PDB file of C-alpha atoms in Angstrom:
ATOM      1  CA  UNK A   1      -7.181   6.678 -12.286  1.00  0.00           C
ATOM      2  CA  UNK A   2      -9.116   9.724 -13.768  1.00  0.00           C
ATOM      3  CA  UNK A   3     -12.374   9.375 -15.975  1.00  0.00           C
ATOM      4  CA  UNK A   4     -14.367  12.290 -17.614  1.00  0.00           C
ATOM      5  CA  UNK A   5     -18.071  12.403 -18.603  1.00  0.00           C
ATOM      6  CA  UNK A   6     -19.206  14.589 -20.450  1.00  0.00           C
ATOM      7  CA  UNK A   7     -22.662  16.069 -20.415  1.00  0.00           C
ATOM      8  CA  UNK A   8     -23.972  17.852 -23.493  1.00  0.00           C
ATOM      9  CA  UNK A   9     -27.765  17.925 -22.717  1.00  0.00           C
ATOM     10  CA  UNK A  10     -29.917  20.482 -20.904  1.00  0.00           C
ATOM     11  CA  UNK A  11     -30.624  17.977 -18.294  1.00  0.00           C
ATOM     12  CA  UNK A  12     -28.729  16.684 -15.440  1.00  0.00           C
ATOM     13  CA  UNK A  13     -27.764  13.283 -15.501  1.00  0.00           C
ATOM     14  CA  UNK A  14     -26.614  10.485 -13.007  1.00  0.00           C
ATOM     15  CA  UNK A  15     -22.998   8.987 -13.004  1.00  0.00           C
ATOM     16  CA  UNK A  16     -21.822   6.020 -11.635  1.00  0.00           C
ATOM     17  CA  UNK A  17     -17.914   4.992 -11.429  1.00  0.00           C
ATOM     18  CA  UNK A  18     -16.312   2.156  -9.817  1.00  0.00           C
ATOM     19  CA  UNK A  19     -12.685   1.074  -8.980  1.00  0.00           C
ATOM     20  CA  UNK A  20     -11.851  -2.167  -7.721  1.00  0.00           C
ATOM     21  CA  UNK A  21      -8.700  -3.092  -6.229  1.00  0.00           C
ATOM     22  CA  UNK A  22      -6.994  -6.428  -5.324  1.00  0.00           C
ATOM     23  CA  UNK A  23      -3.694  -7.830  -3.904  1.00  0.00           C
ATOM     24  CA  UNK A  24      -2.156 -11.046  -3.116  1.00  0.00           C
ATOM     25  CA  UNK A  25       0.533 -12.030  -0.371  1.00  0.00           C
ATOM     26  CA  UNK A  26       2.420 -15.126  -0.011  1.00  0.00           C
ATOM     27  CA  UNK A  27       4.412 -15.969   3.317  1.00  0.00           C
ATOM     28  CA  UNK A  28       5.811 -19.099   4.119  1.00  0.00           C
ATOM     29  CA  UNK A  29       8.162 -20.709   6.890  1.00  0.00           C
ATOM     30  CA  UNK A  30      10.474 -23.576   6.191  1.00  0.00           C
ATOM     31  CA  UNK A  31      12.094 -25.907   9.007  1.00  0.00           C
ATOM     32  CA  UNK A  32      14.819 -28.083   8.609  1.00  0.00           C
ATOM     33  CA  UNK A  33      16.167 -30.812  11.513  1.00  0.00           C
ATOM     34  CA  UNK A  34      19.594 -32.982  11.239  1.00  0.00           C
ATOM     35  CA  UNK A  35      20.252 -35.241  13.899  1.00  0.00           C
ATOM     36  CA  UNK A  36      23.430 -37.926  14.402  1.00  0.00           C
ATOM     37  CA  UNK A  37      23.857 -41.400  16.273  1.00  0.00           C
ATOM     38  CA  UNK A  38      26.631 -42.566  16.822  1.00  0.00           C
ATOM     39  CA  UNK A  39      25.964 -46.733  16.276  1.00  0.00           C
ATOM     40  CA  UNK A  40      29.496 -47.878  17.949  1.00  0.00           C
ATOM     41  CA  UNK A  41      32.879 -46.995  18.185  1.00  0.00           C
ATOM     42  CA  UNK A  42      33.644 -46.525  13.811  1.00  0.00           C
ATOM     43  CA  UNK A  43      29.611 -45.969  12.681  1.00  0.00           C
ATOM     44  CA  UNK A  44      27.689 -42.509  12.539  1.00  0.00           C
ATOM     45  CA  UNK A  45      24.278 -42.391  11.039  1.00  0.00           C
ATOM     46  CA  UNK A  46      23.245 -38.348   9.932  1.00  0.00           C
ATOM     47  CA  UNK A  47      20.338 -37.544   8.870  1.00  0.00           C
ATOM     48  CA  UNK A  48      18.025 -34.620   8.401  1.00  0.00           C
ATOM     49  CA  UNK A  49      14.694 -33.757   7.516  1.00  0.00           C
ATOM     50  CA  UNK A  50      13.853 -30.308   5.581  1.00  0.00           C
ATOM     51  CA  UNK A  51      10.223 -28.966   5.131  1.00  0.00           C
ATOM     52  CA  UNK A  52       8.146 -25.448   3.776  1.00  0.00           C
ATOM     53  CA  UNK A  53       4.580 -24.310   4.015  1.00  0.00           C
ATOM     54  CA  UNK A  54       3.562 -21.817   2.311  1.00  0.00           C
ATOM     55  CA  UNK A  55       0.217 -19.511   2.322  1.00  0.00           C
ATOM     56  CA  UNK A  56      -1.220 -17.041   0.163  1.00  0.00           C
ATOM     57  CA  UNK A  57      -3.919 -14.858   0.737  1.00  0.00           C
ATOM     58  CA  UNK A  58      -5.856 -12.622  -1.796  1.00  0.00           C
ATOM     59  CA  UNK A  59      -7.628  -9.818  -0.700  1.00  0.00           C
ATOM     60  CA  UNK A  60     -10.035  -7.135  -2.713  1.00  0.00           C
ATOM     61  CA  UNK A  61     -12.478  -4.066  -2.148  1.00  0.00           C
ATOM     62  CA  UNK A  62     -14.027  -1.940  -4.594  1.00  0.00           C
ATOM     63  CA  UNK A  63     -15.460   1.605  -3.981  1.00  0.00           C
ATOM     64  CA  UNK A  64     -17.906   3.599  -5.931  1.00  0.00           C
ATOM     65  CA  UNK A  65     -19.612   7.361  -6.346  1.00  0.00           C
ATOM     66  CA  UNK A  66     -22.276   8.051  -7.382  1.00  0.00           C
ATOM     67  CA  UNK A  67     -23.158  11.920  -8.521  1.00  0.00           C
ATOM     68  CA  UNK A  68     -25.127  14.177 -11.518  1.00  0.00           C
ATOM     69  CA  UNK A  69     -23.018  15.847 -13.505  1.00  0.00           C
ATOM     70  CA  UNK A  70     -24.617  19.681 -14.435  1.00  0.00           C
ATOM     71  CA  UNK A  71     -25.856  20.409 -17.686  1.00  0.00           C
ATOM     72  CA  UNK A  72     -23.453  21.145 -20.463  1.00  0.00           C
ATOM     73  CA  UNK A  73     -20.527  20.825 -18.494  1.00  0.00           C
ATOM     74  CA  UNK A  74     -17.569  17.805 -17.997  1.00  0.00           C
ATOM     75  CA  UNK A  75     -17.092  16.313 -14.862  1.00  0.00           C
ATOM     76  CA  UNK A  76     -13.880  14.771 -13.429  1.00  0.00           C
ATOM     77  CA  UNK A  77     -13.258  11.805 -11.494  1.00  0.00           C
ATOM     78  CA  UNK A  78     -10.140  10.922 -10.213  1.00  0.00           C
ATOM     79  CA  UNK A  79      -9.387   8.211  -7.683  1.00  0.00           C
ATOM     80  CA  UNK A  80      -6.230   7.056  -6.615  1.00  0.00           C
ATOM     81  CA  UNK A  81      -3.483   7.497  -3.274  1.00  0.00           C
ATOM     82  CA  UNK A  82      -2.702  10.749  -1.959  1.00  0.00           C
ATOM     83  CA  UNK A  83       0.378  11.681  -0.409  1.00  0.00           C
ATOM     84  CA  UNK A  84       2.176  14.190   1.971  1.00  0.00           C
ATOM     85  CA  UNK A  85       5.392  15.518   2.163  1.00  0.00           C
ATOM     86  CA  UNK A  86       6.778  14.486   5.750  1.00  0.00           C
ATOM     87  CA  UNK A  87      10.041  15.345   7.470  1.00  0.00           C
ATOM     88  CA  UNK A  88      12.138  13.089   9.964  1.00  0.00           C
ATOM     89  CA  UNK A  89      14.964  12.997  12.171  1.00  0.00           C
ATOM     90  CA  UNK A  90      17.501  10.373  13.633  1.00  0.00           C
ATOM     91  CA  UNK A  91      19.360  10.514  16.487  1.00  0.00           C
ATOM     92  CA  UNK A  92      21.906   8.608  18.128  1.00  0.00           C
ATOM     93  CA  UNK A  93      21.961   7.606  21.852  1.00  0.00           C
ATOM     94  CA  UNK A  94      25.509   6.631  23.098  1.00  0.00           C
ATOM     95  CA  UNK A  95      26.108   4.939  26.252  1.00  0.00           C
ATOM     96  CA  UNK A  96      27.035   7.509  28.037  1.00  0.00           C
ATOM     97  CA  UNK A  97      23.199   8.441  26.857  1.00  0.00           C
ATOM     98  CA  UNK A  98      24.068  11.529  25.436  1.00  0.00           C
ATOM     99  CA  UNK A  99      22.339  12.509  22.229  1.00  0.00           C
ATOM    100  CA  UNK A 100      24.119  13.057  18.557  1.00  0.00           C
ATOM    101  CA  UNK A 101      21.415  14.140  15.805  1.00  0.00           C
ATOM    102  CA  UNK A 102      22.585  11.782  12.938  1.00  0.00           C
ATOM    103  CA  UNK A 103      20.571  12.820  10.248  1.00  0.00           C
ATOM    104  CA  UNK A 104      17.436  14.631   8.563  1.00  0.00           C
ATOM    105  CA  UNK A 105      15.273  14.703   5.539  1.00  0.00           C
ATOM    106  CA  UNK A 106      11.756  14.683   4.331  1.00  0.00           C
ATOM    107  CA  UNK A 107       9.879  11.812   2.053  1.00  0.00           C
ATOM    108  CA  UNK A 108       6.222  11.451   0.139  1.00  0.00           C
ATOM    109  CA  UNK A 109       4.119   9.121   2.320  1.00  0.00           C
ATOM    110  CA  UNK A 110       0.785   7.936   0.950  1.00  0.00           C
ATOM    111  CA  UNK A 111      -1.537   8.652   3.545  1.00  0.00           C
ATOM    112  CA  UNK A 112      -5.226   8.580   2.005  1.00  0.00           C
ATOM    113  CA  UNK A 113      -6.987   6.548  -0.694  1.00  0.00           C
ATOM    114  CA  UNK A 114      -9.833   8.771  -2.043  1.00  0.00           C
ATOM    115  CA  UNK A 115     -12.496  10.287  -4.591  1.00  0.00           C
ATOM    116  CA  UNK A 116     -11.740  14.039  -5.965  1.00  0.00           C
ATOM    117  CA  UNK A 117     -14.364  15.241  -8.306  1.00  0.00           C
ATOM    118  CA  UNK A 118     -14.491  18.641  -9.965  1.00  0.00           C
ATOM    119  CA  UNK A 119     -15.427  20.462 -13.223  1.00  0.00           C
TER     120      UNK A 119
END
């Protein structure tokens, strides 16, 4: 997300900006039981009994900043994830525990939610 404000006065002025955020995740487990009796020598009864729960759960936060922006200039707010290039590695153990390297690479993680402001 990224906002501007604008300030065209001689005077400082105060800025607020907000960004709320919310999810939702279902899990669930089913179970299902069969059973069989055998009545006598020619009769079977079967049966079986099959079931699910399921849960959700809905979770939210919001965050806020508060600042001036200067006189006659624009401020910008952005908010959103930030990310880093990482690099990994596999390797393979056999069972004669040596070691093969398999394979290599690197990926974008997200590892920071934040606030940048500038001008």
């Amino acid at each position: 997300m990224k906002q501007s404000v604008e300030n065209n006065t001689s005077k400082a002025v105060k800025y607020t900006v907000k960004a709320d955020q919310s999810g939702t995740t279902t899990y669930g487990v089913s179970v299902g039981v069969e059973a069989e009796l055998k009545a006598g020598i020619f009769t079977n009864i079967k049966g079986s009994i099959n079931g699910s729960v399921q849960k959700s759960m809905t979770t939210s936060y919001g965050s806020q900043v508060e600042t001036e922006v200067e006189p006659r200039k624009t401020l910008t707010v952005q908010y959103g994830i930030w990310r880093e290039n990482v690099a990994w590695k596999s390797y393979y153990m056999r069972k004669n525990c040596s070691i093969t390297k398999e394979q290599h690479g690197t990926a974008w993680a997200p590892y920071q939610i934040r606030w940048r402001l500038f001008y």
